[in-house]
Amino acid sequence: MNELSGKHIVLGLTGGIACYKAAELCRALVKEGATVQVVMTAAAQQFITPVTMQALSGRAVVDSQWDAREPNNMAHINLSREADAILVAPCSADFMAKLLHGSADELLSLLCLARPIDRVPLLLAPAMNREMWAHPATQRNVAQLRADGATVLDVGQGEQACGETGDGRMLEAEELLADLIAFFSAKTLLGQHVLVTAGPTYEAIDPVRGITNLSSGKMGFAIARAAREAGATVELVAGPVSLATPRGVTRHDVRSARDMLSATLALAHDATVFVATAAVADWRPATSAEHKIKKDGSGQAPELCFVENPDILATVAKMPRALRGDLFCVGFAAESQDLLANARAKRLRKGVPLLVGNIGPATFGQDDNALLLVDERGSQELPHASKRLLARQLIADIARRLATRGQTYHHSP
Ligand code: CTP
């Protein structure tokens, strides 16, 4: 899935050691289908050469408003009119100060000033030493640039090129890419609080062994990401998986079903949407041994007794209305056969308005899936696609349901 296909990005580079990350960023943008026009200030060229950026973007870098290659000699107008967004990464403290004052003495600041402000968004990825970032002048400029309509992205935290540690590093290329993709996403869940459970649970037998399942958490993480991109505040309760936390999502790591239940209940109060994708273990060993269970030499395997785990989704969905308010609950069904019949029955059993069926063995651990959405009116297939795309489709569907809540909901054809 090329997430930026059809988008034309003007990538501006200003002076800063973080220019080395701009090379990776340029590559990532192109890989996602964007066309990228690089514009560099003179200071940026002290850190990285136009040759590198030309090779990665596949286009000659522009660095002067007097560039004679432009037939009308108006690089600032041409470049700013054709962009879907201007992304300045890295954006130095000095460049922010220039933008703030509407200064336009070289091409990049000139084209930022000349951009049609309502149509061409300006995103800035600050990069500087921590003292420069914390300075009242910089913070004042950030606030004013935001008030003027620019999107000032976060800064990273950690060790800096100067040897100091703190806030002010430029975000990594993949973080900037995720922020740009999110920026272009329709904000259909603005104001919503989405709670997602994801991954397997792990039920201990003793301190070194346990029972788990093959769920990778990928579907739930993709849903959390899509919800965040749609503008929601997102809490993700994750069983033991090693996936990266989607940007802007608050993650709560848990191990057992009971841990997952208490984390979920604590967060359910503030949630407006609950999507239960976790493959919760249905049973756990009745007791968990304090020490490793040893072979006793008899050749006899130890006997394990199981007790049923709490049903997290059903517990939340059946909470009294006074406690859960208008919470919209979405369940998943991992089946190995008879998907529609099982999903229908499960929807009623769990007491949720929407249940999403999928074939567990076919999808666990994979990057793609196919979904069957079952509600009180019928069912709708979301055909085989990447989990990323399916997550977006599901979030769009949930947003439509929330928007038309109380009205009759029709499946889109
Ligand atoms: N679920 C849950 N807590 C459980 C079991 C399931 O919250 N203890 C949720 C899952 O996150 C999913 C839905 O319930 O949203 C259905 O899960 P699934 O494993 O498909 O079904 P089960 O309830 O385990 O039913 P069965 O074993 O009969 O398939």
GROMACS .gro file of N, CA, C and O in nm, residues 227-344:
model
  472
  227ALA      N    1  -0.696   0.459   1.418
  227ALA     CA    2  -0.782   0.543   1.503
  227ALA      C    3  -0.710   0.672   1.539
  227ALA      O    4  -0.769   0.781   1.539
  228ARG      N    5  -0.582   0.660   1.568
  228ARG     CA    6  -0.502   0.779   1.601
  228ARG      C    7  -0.493   0.873   1.480
  228ARG      O    8  -0.508   0.994   1.491
  229GLU      N    9  -0.470   0.813   1.365
  229GLU     CA   10  -0.462   0.894   1.243
  229GLU      C   11  -0.594   0.966   1.215
  229GLU      O   12  -0.596   1.074   1.157
  230ALA      N   13  -0.705   0.902   1.258
  230ALA     CA   14  -0.836   0.962   1.236
  230ALA      C   15  -0.867   1.068   1.342
  230ALA      O   16  -0.978   1.121   1.346
  231GLY      N   17  -0.771   1.094   1.432
  231GLY     CA   18  -0.786   1.205   1.525
  231GLY      C   19  -0.828   1.167   1.665
  231GLY      O   20  -0.845   1.253   1.751
  232ALA      N   21  -0.845   1.035   1.691
  232ALA     CA   22  -0.889   0.993   1.824
  232ALA      C   23  -0.773   0.991   1.923
  232ALA      O   24  -0.657   0.983   1.884
  233THR      N   25  -0.807   0.999   2.051
  233THR     CA   26  -0.711   0.968   2.158
  233THR      C   27  -0.716   0.816   2.173
  233THR      O   28  -0.824   0.760   2.184
  234VAL      N   29  -0.600   0.751   2.172
  234VAL     CA   30  -0.603   0.604   2.166
  234VAL      C   31  -0.522   0.542   2.281
  234VAL      O   32  -0.407   0.577   2.303
  235GLU      N   33  -0.586   0.450   2.351
  235GLU     CA   34  -0.520   0.369   2.455
  235GLU      C   35  -0.516   0.226   2.403
  235GLU      O   36  -0.617   0.172   2.359
  236LEU      N   37  -0.397   0.167   2.408
  236LEU     CA   38  -0.379   0.032   2.354
  236LEU      C   39  -0.333  -0.060   2.467
  236LEU      O   40  -0.225  -0.040   2.524
  237VAL      N   41  -0.416  -0.159   2.499
  237VAL     CA   42  -0.378  -0.257   2.601
  237VAL      C   43  -0.324  -0.378   2.526
  237VAL      O   44  -0.398  -0.447   2.455
  238ALA      N   45  -0.192  -0.401   2.542
  238ALA     CA   46  -0.128  -0.502   2.458
  238ALA      C   47  -0.077  -0.619   2.540
  238ALA      O   48  -0.010  -0.602   2.642
  239GLY      N   49  -0.110  -0.739   2.494
  239GLY     CA   50  -0.050  -0.860   2.550
  239GLY      C   51   0.095  -0.868   2.505
  239GLY      O   52   0.145  -0.776   2.438
  240PRO      N   53   0.165  -0.976   2.541
  240PRO     CA   54   0.308  -0.985   2.509
  240PRO      C   55   0.336  -0.997   2.359
  240PRO      O   56   0.325  -1.104   2.302
  241VAL      N   57   0.368  -0.883   2.297
  241VAL     CA   58   0.408  -0.880   2.156
  241VAL      C   59   0.527  -0.785   2.145
  241VAL      O   60   0.547  -0.700   2.232
  242SER      N   61   0.603  -0.799   2.037
  242SER     CA   62   0.722  -0.713   2.027
  242SER      C   63   0.705  -0.606   1.919
  242SER      O   64   0.801  -0.563   1.860
  243LEU      N   65   0.581  -0.565   1.893
  243LEU     CA   66   0.557  -0.464   1.790
  243LEU      C   67   0.585  -0.324   1.843
  243LEU      O   68   0.570  -0.299   1.963
  244ALA      N   69   0.624  -0.234   1.752
  244ALA     CA   70   0.647  -0.095   1.791
  244ALA      C   71   0.514  -0.027   1.819
  244ALA      O   72   0.415  -0.055   1.751
  245THR      N   73   0.513   0.061   1.919
  245THR     CA   74   0.390   0.134   1.951
  245THR      C   75   0.361   0.236   1.842
  245THR      O   76   0.449   0.314   1.806
  246PRO      N   77   0.239   0.236   1.788
  246PRO     CA   78   0.207   0.338   1.686
  246PRO      C   79   0.223   0.479   1.744
  246PRO      O   80   0.197   0.500   1.862
  247ARG      N   81   0.264   0.572   1.660
  247ARG     CA   82   0.288   0.709   1.708
  247ARG      C   83   0.163   0.771   1.766
  247ARG      O   84   0.054   0.760   1.710
  248GLY      N   85   0.183   0.835   1.881
  248GLY     CA   86   0.072   0.908   1.942
  248GLY      C   87  -0.024   0.820   2.022
  248GLY      O   88  -0.120   0.870   2.078
  249VAL      N   89   0.004   0.690   2.027
  249VAL     CA   90  -0.084   0.597   2.097
  249VAL      C   91  -0.024   0.566   2.235
  249VAL      O   92   0.096   0.547   2.247
  250THR      N   93  -0.108   0.564   2.338
  250THR     CA   94  -0.060   0.529   2.472
  250THR      C   95  -0.075   0.379   2.492
  250THR      O   96  -0.185   0.325   2.476
  251ARG      N   97   0.036   0.315   2.525
  251ARG     CA   98   0.035   0.168   2.533
  251ARG      C   99   0.044   0.120   2.677
  251ARG      O  100   0.120   0.176   2.756
  252HIS      N  101  -0.032   0.017   2.708
  252HIS     CA  102  -0.028  -0.043   2.841
  252HIS      C  103   0.004  -0.191   2.820
  252HIS      O  104  -0.079  -0.264   2.765
  253ASP      N  105   0.121  -0.234   2.860
  253ASP     CA  106   0.160  -0.374   2.841
  253ASP      C  107   0.106  -0.461   2.954
  253ASP      O  108   0.121  -0.425   3.071
  254VAL      N  109   0.046  -0.571   2.918
  254VAL     CA  110  -0.006  -0.665   3.017
  254VAL      C  111   0.034  -0.806   2.976
  254VAL      O  112   0.083  -0.828   2.863
  255ARG      N  113   0.015  -0.901   3.067
  255ARG     CA  114   0.053  -1.039   3.035
  255ARG      C  115  -0.068  -1.132   3.035
  255ARG      O  116  -0.101  -1.190   2.934
  256SER      N  117  -0.135  -1.141   3.147
  256SER     CA  118  -0.243  -1.240   3.157
  256SER      C  119  -0.378  -1.177   3.123
  256SER      O  120  -0.391  -1.054   3.116
  257ALA      N  121  -0.478  -1.264   3.106
  257ALA     CA  122  -0.614  -1.216   3.078
  257ALA      C  123  -0.665  -1.130   3.193
  257ALA      O  124  -0.732  -1.029   3.171
  258ARG      N  125  -0.631  -1.170   3.316
  258ARG     CA  126  -0.680  -1.092   3.428
  258ARG      C  127  -0.615  -0.954   3.434
  258ARG      O  128  -0.679  -0.855   3.466
  259ASP      N  129  -0.483  -0.948   3.399
  259ASP     CA  130  -0.416  -0.816   3.389
  259ASP      C  131  -0.485  -0.731   3.282
  259ASP      O  132  -0.506  -0.611   3.298
  260MET      N  133  -0.516  -0.799   3.170
  260MET     CA  134  -0.577  -0.725   3.058
  260MET      C  135  -0.715  -0.672   3.099
  260MET      O  136  -0.751  -0.559   3.067
  261LEU      N  137  -0.788  -0.754   3.174
  261LEU     CA  138  -0.921  -0.710   3.220
  261LEU      C  139  -0.908  -0.587   3.310
  261LEU      O  140  -0.977  -0.488   3.290
  262SER      N  141  -0.814  -0.591   3.408
  262SER     CA  142  -0.810  -0.475   3.499
  262SER      C  143  -0.760  -0.350   3.427
  262SER      O  144  -0.813  -0.241   3.451
  263ALA      N  145  -0.663  -0.365   3.335
  263ALA     CA  146  -0.617  -0.247   3.261
  263ALA      C  147  -0.731  -0.190   3.176
  263ALA      O  148  -0.751  -0.069   3.168
  264THR      N  149  -0.807  -0.281   3.116
  264THR     CA  150  -0.917  -0.238   3.027
  264THR      C  151  -1.027  -0.168   3.107
  264THR      O  152  -1.077  -0.062   3.068
  265LEU      N  153  -1.063  -0.228   3.222
  265LEU     CA  154  -1.170  -0.167   3.302
  265LEU      C  155  -1.130  -0.028   3.351
  265LEU      O  156  -1.211   0.065   3.353
  266ALA      N  157  -1.001  -0.012   3.385
  266ALA     CA  158  -0.956   0.118   3.433
  266ALA      C  159  -0.966   0.224   3.324
  266ALA      O  160  -0.982   0.342   3.352
  267LEU      N  161  -0.954   0.181   3.198
  267LEU     CA  162  -0.954   0.278   3.088
  267LEU      C  163  -1.091   0.293   3.023
  267LEU      O  164  -1.116   0.390   2.950
  268ALA      N  165  -1.181   0.199   3.050
  268ALA     CA  166  -1.310   0.197   2.980
  268ALA      C  167  -1.397   0.319   3.013
  268ALA      O  168  -1.475   0.364   2.929
  269HIS      N  169  -1.379   0.372   3.134
  269HIS     CA  170  -1.462   0.486   3.176
  269HIS      C  171  -1.453   0.604   3.081
  269HIS      O  172  -1.552   0.669   3.052
  270ASP      N  173  -1.329   0.630   3.036
  270ASP     CA  174  -1.309   0.749   2.952
  270ASP      C  175  -1.327   0.718   2.804
  270ASP      O  176  -1.318   0.809   2.721
  271ALA      N  177  -1.344   0.589   2.770
  271ALA     CA  178  -1.348   0.553   2.628
  271ALA      C  179  -1.487   0.577   2.569
  271ALA      O  180  -1.589   0.569   2.638
  272THR      N  181  -1.489   0.609   2.439
  272THR     CA  182  -1.616   0.618   2.368
  272THR      C  183  -1.631   0.503   2.268
  272THR      O  184  -1.740   0.474   2.221
  273VAL      N  185  -1.516   0.440   2.234
  273VAL     CA  186  -1.518   0.324   2.144
  273VAL      C  187  -1.424   0.219   2.203
  273VAL      O  188  -1.313   0.251   2.248
  274PHE      N  189  -1.469   0.094   2.205
  274PHE     CA  190  -1.383  -0.016   2.253
  274PHE      C  191  -1.374  -0.121   2.143
  274PHE      O  192  -1.476  -0.173   2.098
  275VAL      N  193  -1.252  -0.148   2.099
  275VAL     CA  194  -1.233  -0.251   1.996
  275VAL      C  195  -1.150  -0.363   2.058
  275VAL      O  196  -1.032  -0.343   2.092
  276ALA      N  197  -1.211  -0.479   2.074
  276ALA     CA  198  -1.142  -0.592   2.139
  276ALA      C  199  -1.087  -0.684   2.031
  276ALA      O  200  -1.161  -0.765   1.975
  277THR      N  201  -0.959  -0.668   2.001
  277THR     CA  202  -0.899  -0.758   1.901
  277THR      C  203  -0.815  -0.866   1.968
  277THR      O  204  -0.768  -0.958   1.901
  278ALA      N  205  -0.792  -0.854   2.098
  278ALA     CA  206  -0.700  -0.948   2.164
  278ALA      C  207  -0.751  -1.091   2.155
  278ALA      O  208  -0.871  -1.116   2.161
  279ALA      N  209  -0.656  -1.182   2.137
  279ALA     CA  210  -0.688  -1.324   2.142
  279ALA      C  211  -0.663  -1.368   2.286
  279ALA      O  212  -0.554  -1.414   2.322
  280VAL      N  213  -0.765  -1.346   2.368
  280VAL     CA  214  -0.751  -1.372   2.512
  280VAL      C  215  -0.758  -1.523   2.534
  280VAL      O  216  -0.847  -1.589   2.481
  281ALA      N  217  -0.666  -1.574   2.616
  281ALA     CA  218  -0.671  -1.718   2.646
  281ALA      C  219  -0.802  -1.748   2.718
  281ALA      O  220  -0.837  -1.680   2.814
  282ASP      N  221  -0.873  -1.849   2.670
  282ASP     CA  222  -1.002  -1.880   2.732
  282ASP      C  223  -0.984  -1.939   2.871
  282ASP      O  224  -1.068  -1.921   2.958
  283TRP      N  225  -0.874  -2.013   2.889
  283TRP     CA  226  -0.851  -2.078   3.018
  283TRP      C  227  -0.711  -2.048   3.068
  283TRP      O  228  -0.621  -2.018   2.989
  284ARG      N  229  -0.693  -2.058   3.197
  284ARG     CA  230  -0.558  -2.046   3.256
  284ARG      C  231  -0.540  -2.160   3.354
  284ARG      O  232  -0.641  -2.215   3.405
  285PRO      N  233  -0.416  -2.197   3.381
  285PRO     CA  234  -0.393  -2.302   3.481
  285PRO      C  235  -0.453  -2.257   3.615
  285PRO      O  236  -0.440  -2.140   3.652
  286ALA      N  237  -0.520  -2.350   3.682
  286ALA     CA  238  -0.588  -2.314   3.807
  286ALA      C  239  -0.489  -2.260   3.909
  286ALA      O  240  -0.521  -2.172   3.988
  287THR      N  241  -0.368  -2.313   3.906
  287THR     CA  242  -0.265  -2.259   3.996
  287THR      C  243  -0.138  -2.238   3.915
  287THR      O  244  -0.114  -2.308   3.816
  288SER      N  245  -0.059  -2.141   3.956
  288SER     CA  246   0.069  -2.118   3.891
  288SER      C  247   0.177  -2.147   3.995
  288SER      O  248   0.178  -2.085   4.103
  289ALA      N  249   0.264  -2.244   3.964
  289ALA     CA  250   0.363  -2.286   4.064
  289ALA      C  251   0.463  -2.173   4.091
  289ALA      O  252   0.500  -2.100   4.000
  290GLU      N  253   0.502  -2.161   4.217
  290GLU     CA  254   0.597  -2.054   4.253
  290GLU      C  255   0.734  -2.082   4.194
  290GLU      O  256   0.806  -1.992   4.152
  291HIS      N  257   0.773  -2.212   4.189
  291HIS     CA  258   0.903  -2.249   4.135
  291HIS      C  259   0.884  -2.340   4.015
  291HIS      O  260   0.778  -2.401   3.997
  292LYS      N  261   0.987  -2.350   3.935
  292LYS     CA  262   0.980  -2.432   3.815
  292LYS      C  263   0.939  -2.576   3.851
  292LYS      O  264   0.995  -2.635   3.945
  293ILE      N  265   0.842  -2.629   3.778
  293ILE     CA  266   0.798  -2.766   3.803
  293ILE      C  267   0.904  -2.861   3.744
  293ILE      O  268   0.937  -2.851   3.625
  294LYS      N  269   0.960  -2.946   3.827
  294LYS     CA  270   1.069  -3.034   3.782
  294LYS      C  271   1.014  -3.173   3.746
  294LYS      O  272   0.913  -3.218   3.800
  295LYS      N  273   1.087  -3.240   3.657
  295LYS     CA  274   1.056  -3.382   3.632
  295LYS      C  275   1.089  -3.459   3.760
  295LYS      O  276   1.190  -3.430   3.824
  296ASP      N  277   1.004  -3.553   3.796
  296ASP     CA  278   1.035  -3.626   3.919
  296ASP      C  279   1.095  -3.763   3.891
  296ASP      O  280   1.112  -3.845   3.982
  297GLY      N  281   1.125  -3.792   3.764
  297GLY     CA  282   1.191  -3.918   3.730
  297GLY      C  283   1.094  -4.033   3.707
  297GLY      O  284   1.134  -4.140   3.663
  298SER      N  285   0.965  -4.011   3.737
  298SER     CA  286   0.869  -4.121   3.724
  298SER      C  287   0.819  -4.137   3.580
  298SER      O  288   0.751  -4.234   3.548
  299GLY      N  289   0.850  -4.040   3.493
  299GLY     CA  290   0.798  -4.044   3.356
  299GLY      C  291   0.656  -3.992   3.347
  299GLY      O  292   0.597  -3.987   3.239
  300GLN      N  293   0.597  -3.954   3.459
  300GLN     CA  294   0.459  -3.901   3.463
  300GLN      C  295   0.460  -3.751   3.439
  300GLN      O  296   0.532  -3.677   3.506
  301ALA      N  297   0.378  -3.704   3.343
  301ALA     CA  298   0.365  -3.559   3.322
  301ALA      C  299   0.279  -3.501   3.434
  301ALA      O  300   0.188  -3.570   3.483
  302PRO      N  301   0.307  -3.379   3.477
  302PRO     CA  302   0.222  -3.320   3.582
  302PRO      C  303   0.082  -3.297   3.528
  302PRO      O  304   0.065  -3.273   3.407
  303GLU      N  305  -0.017  -3.305   3.613
  303GLU     CA  306  -0.155  -3.280   3.569
  303GLU      C  307  -0.186  -3.132   3.582
  303GLU      O  308  -0.157  -3.071   3.684
  304LEU      N  309  -0.239  -3.077   3.474
  304LEU     CA  310  -0.275  -2.936   3.480
  304LEU      C  311  -0.426  -2.924   3.486
  304LEU      O  312  -0.498  -2.988   3.410
  305CYS      N  313  -0.475  -2.842   3.577
  305CYS     CA  314  -0.618  -2.813   3.583
  305CYS      C  315  -0.638  -2.670   3.535
  305CYS      O  316  -0.556  -2.582   3.562
  306PHE      N  317  -0.746  -2.648   3.464
  306PHE     CA  318  -0.771  -2.514   3.409
  306PHE      C  319  -0.897  -2.452   3.467
  306PHE      O  320  -0.992  -2.523   3.502
  307VAL      N  321  -0.896  -2.319   3.475
  307VAL     CA  322  -1.020  -2.247   3.506
  307VAL      C  323  -1.042  -2.145   3.395
  307VAL      O  324  -0.948  -2.102   3.328
  308GLU      N  325  -1.168  -2.106   3.378
  308GLU     CA  326  -1.200  -2.015   3.268
  308GLU      C  327  -1.158  -1.872   3.303
  308GLU      O  328  -1.171  -1.828   3.417
  309ASN      N  329  -1.107  -1.802   3.204
  309ASN     CA  330  -1.070  -1.662   3.223
  309ASN      C  331  -1.192  -1.573   3.211
  309ASN      O  332  -1.291  -1.610   3.148
  310PRO      N  333  -1.185  -1.453   3.269
  310PRO     CA  334  -1.296  -1.359   3.250
  310PRO      C  335  -1.307  -1.320   3.104
  310PRO      O  336  -1.207  -1.314   3.033
  311ASP      N  337  -1.428  -1.293   3.059
  311ASP     CA  338  -1.448  -1.245   2.922
  311ASP      C  339  -1.445  -1.092   2.924
  311ASP      O  340  -1.538  -1.028   2.973
  312ILE      N  341  -1.337  -1.036   2.873
  312ILE     CA  342  -1.315  -0.891   2.884
  312ILE      C  343  -1.420  -0.814   2.804
  312ILE      O  344  -1.483  -0.720   2.854
  313LEU      N  345  -1.438  -0.855   2.680
  313LEU     CA  346  -1.533  -0.784   2.594
  313LEU      C  347  -1.674  -0.788   2.652
  313LEU      O  348  -1.742  -0.685   2.665
  314ALA      N  349  -1.719  -0.908   2.691
  314ALA     CA  350  -1.855  -0.921   2.744
  314ALA      C  351  -1.869  -0.842   2.873
  314ALA      O  352  -1.972  -0.778   2.898
  315THR      N  353  -1.764  -0.842   2.956
  315THR     CA  354  -1.770  -0.767   3.083
  315THR      C  355  -1.792  -0.619   3.055
  315THR      O  356  -1.876  -0.554   3.116
  316VAL      N  357  -1.714  -0.565   2.960
  316VAL     CA  358  -1.725  -0.422   2.930
  316VAL      C  359  -1.860  -0.393   2.864
  316VAL      O  360  -1.930  -0.298   2.901
  317ALA      N  361  -1.896  -0.477   2.766
  317ALA     CA  362  -2.019  -0.449   2.690
  317ALA      C  363  -2.142  -0.458   2.779
  317ALA      O  364  -2.242  -0.391   2.753
  318LYS      N  365  -2.133  -0.540   2.884
  318LYS     CA  366  -2.251  -0.558   2.970
  318LYS      C  367  -2.247  -0.473   3.096
  318LYS      O  368  -2.331  -0.489   3.185
  319MET      N  369  -2.148  -0.381   3.102
  319MET     CA  370  -2.144  -0.289   3.217
  319MET      C  371  -2.271  -0.205   3.214
  319MET      O  372  -2.320  -0.171   3.107
  320PRO      N  373  -2.321  -0.166   3.333
  320PRO     CA  374  -2.442  -0.082   3.332
  320PRO      C  375  -2.416   0.048   3.256
  320PRO      O  376  -2.305   0.101   3.257
  321ARG      N  377  -2.519   0.095   3.190
  321ARG     CA  378  -2.506   0.215   3.107
  321ARG      C  379  -2.451   0.334   3.186
  321ARG      O  380  -2.375   0.416   3.134
  322ALA      N  381  -2.486   0.338   3.315
  322ALA     CA  382  -2.438   0.450   3.400
  322ALA      C  383  -2.286   0.451   3.404
  322ALA      O  384  -2.224   0.555   3.419
  323LEU      N  385  -2.224   0.332   3.391
  323LEU     CA  386  -2.078   0.322   3.400
  323LEU      C  387  -2.010   0.338   3.264
  323LEU      O  388  -1.903   0.397   3.253
  324ARG      N  389  -2.074   0.283   3.162
  324ARG     CA  390  -2.003   0.283   3.033
  324ARG      C  391  -2.055   0.389   2.936
  324ARG      O  392  -2.003   0.404   2.826
  325GLY      N  393  -2.155   0.462   2.979
  325GLY     CA  394  -2.209   0.569   2.894
  325GLY      C  395  -2.249   0.515   2.758
  325GLY      O  396  -2.310   0.409   2.746
  326ASP      N  397  -2.206   0.588   2.654
  326ASP     CA  398  -2.244   0.553   2.517
  326ASP      C  399  -2.140   0.467   2.449
  326ASP      O  400  -2.135   0.461   2.327
  327LEU      N  401  -2.052   0.404   2.526
  327LEU     CA  402  -1.940   0.328   2.470
  327LEU      C  403  -1.984   0.234   2.358
  327LEU      O  404  -2.073   0.151   2.377
  328PHE      N  405  -1.920   0.250   2.242
  328PHE     CA  406  -1.953   0.165   2.126
  328PHE      C  407  -1.855   0.049   2.124
  328PHE      O  408  -1.733   0.069   2.110
  329CYS      N  409  -1.905  -0.073   2.142
  329CYS     CA  410  -1.816  -0.190   2.155
  329CYS      C  411  -1.809  -0.270   2.026
  329CYS      O  412  -1.911  -0.302   1.966
  330VAL      N  413  -1.687  -0.302   1.987
  330VAL     CA  414  -1.664  -0.382   1.867
  330VAL      C  415  -1.586  -0.507   1.907
  330VAL      O  416  -1.478  -0.496   1.966
  331GLY      N  417  -1.641  -0.624   1.874
  331GLY     CA  418  -1.570  -0.748   1.906
  331GLY      C  419  -1.508  -0.807   1.781
  331GLY      O  420  -1.546  -0.772   1.668
  332PHE      N  421  -1.414  -0.895   1.800
  332PHE     CA  422  -1.357  -0.973   1.690
  332PHE      C  423  -1.392  -1.119   1.715
  332PHE      O  424  -1.416  -1.159   1.829
  333ALA      N  425  -1.396  -1.197   1.609
  333ALA     CA  426  -1.415  -1.341   1.627
  333ALA      C  427  -1.307  -1.411   1.545
  333ALA      O  428  -1.300  -1.391   1.424
  334ALA      N  429  -1.223  -1.486   1.614
  334ALA     CA  430  -1.123  -1.566   1.543
  334ALA      C  431  -1.181  -1.705   1.531
  334ALA      O  432  -1.196  -1.775   1.630
  335GLU      N  433  -1.219  -1.742   1.409
  335GLU     CA  434  -1.280  -1.872   1.388
  335GLU      C  435  -1.193  -1.956   1.295
  335GLU      O  436  -1.105  -1.904   1.226
  336SER      N  437  -1.221  -2.086   1.293
  336SER     CA  438  -1.150  -2.170   1.197
  336SER      C  439  -1.246  -2.224   1.092
  336SER      O  440  -1.206  -2.282   0.992
  337GLN      N  441  -1.378  -2.204   1.113
  337GLN     CA  442  -1.479  -2.248   1.015
  337GLN      C  443  -1.611  -2.174   1.041
  337GLN      O  444  -1.626  -2.109   1.144
  338ASP      N  445  -1.705  -2.189   0.948
  338ASP     CA  446  -1.840  -2.131   0.961
  338ASP      C  447  -1.837  -1.988   1.013
  338ASP      O  448  -1.901  -1.953   1.115
  339LEU      N  449  -1.763  -1.903   0.943
  339LEU     CA  450  -1.737  -1.769   0.993
  339LEU      C  451  -1.865  -1.690   1.021
  339LEU      O  452  -1.883  -1.634   1.129
  340LEU      N  453  -1.956  -1.688   0.923
  340LEU     CA  454  -2.075  -1.605   0.938
  340LEU      C  455  -2.162  -1.652   1.055
  340LEU      O  456  -2.200  -1.572   1.141
  341ALA      N  457  -2.188  -1.782   1.060
  341ALA     CA  458  -2.275  -1.834   1.167
  341ALA      C  459  -2.210  -1.811   1.303
  341ALA      O  460  -2.276  -1.765   1.398
  342ASN      N  461  -2.082  -1.839   1.313
  342ASN     CA  462  -2.014  -1.822   1.442
  342ASN      C  463  -2.010  -1.674   1.482
  342ASN      O  464  -2.028  -1.641   1.600
  343ALA      N  465  -1.984  -1.587   1.384
  343ALA     CA  466  -1.974  -1.445   1.415
  343ALA      C  467  -2.109  -1.389   1.459
  343ALA      O  468  -2.117  -1.309   1.554
  344ARG      N  469  -2.217  -1.434   1.393
  344ARG     CA  470  -2.351  -1.389   1.431
  344ARG      C  471  -2.382  -1.429   1.575
  344ARG      O  472  -2.428  -1.350   1.657
   0.00000   0.00000   0.00000
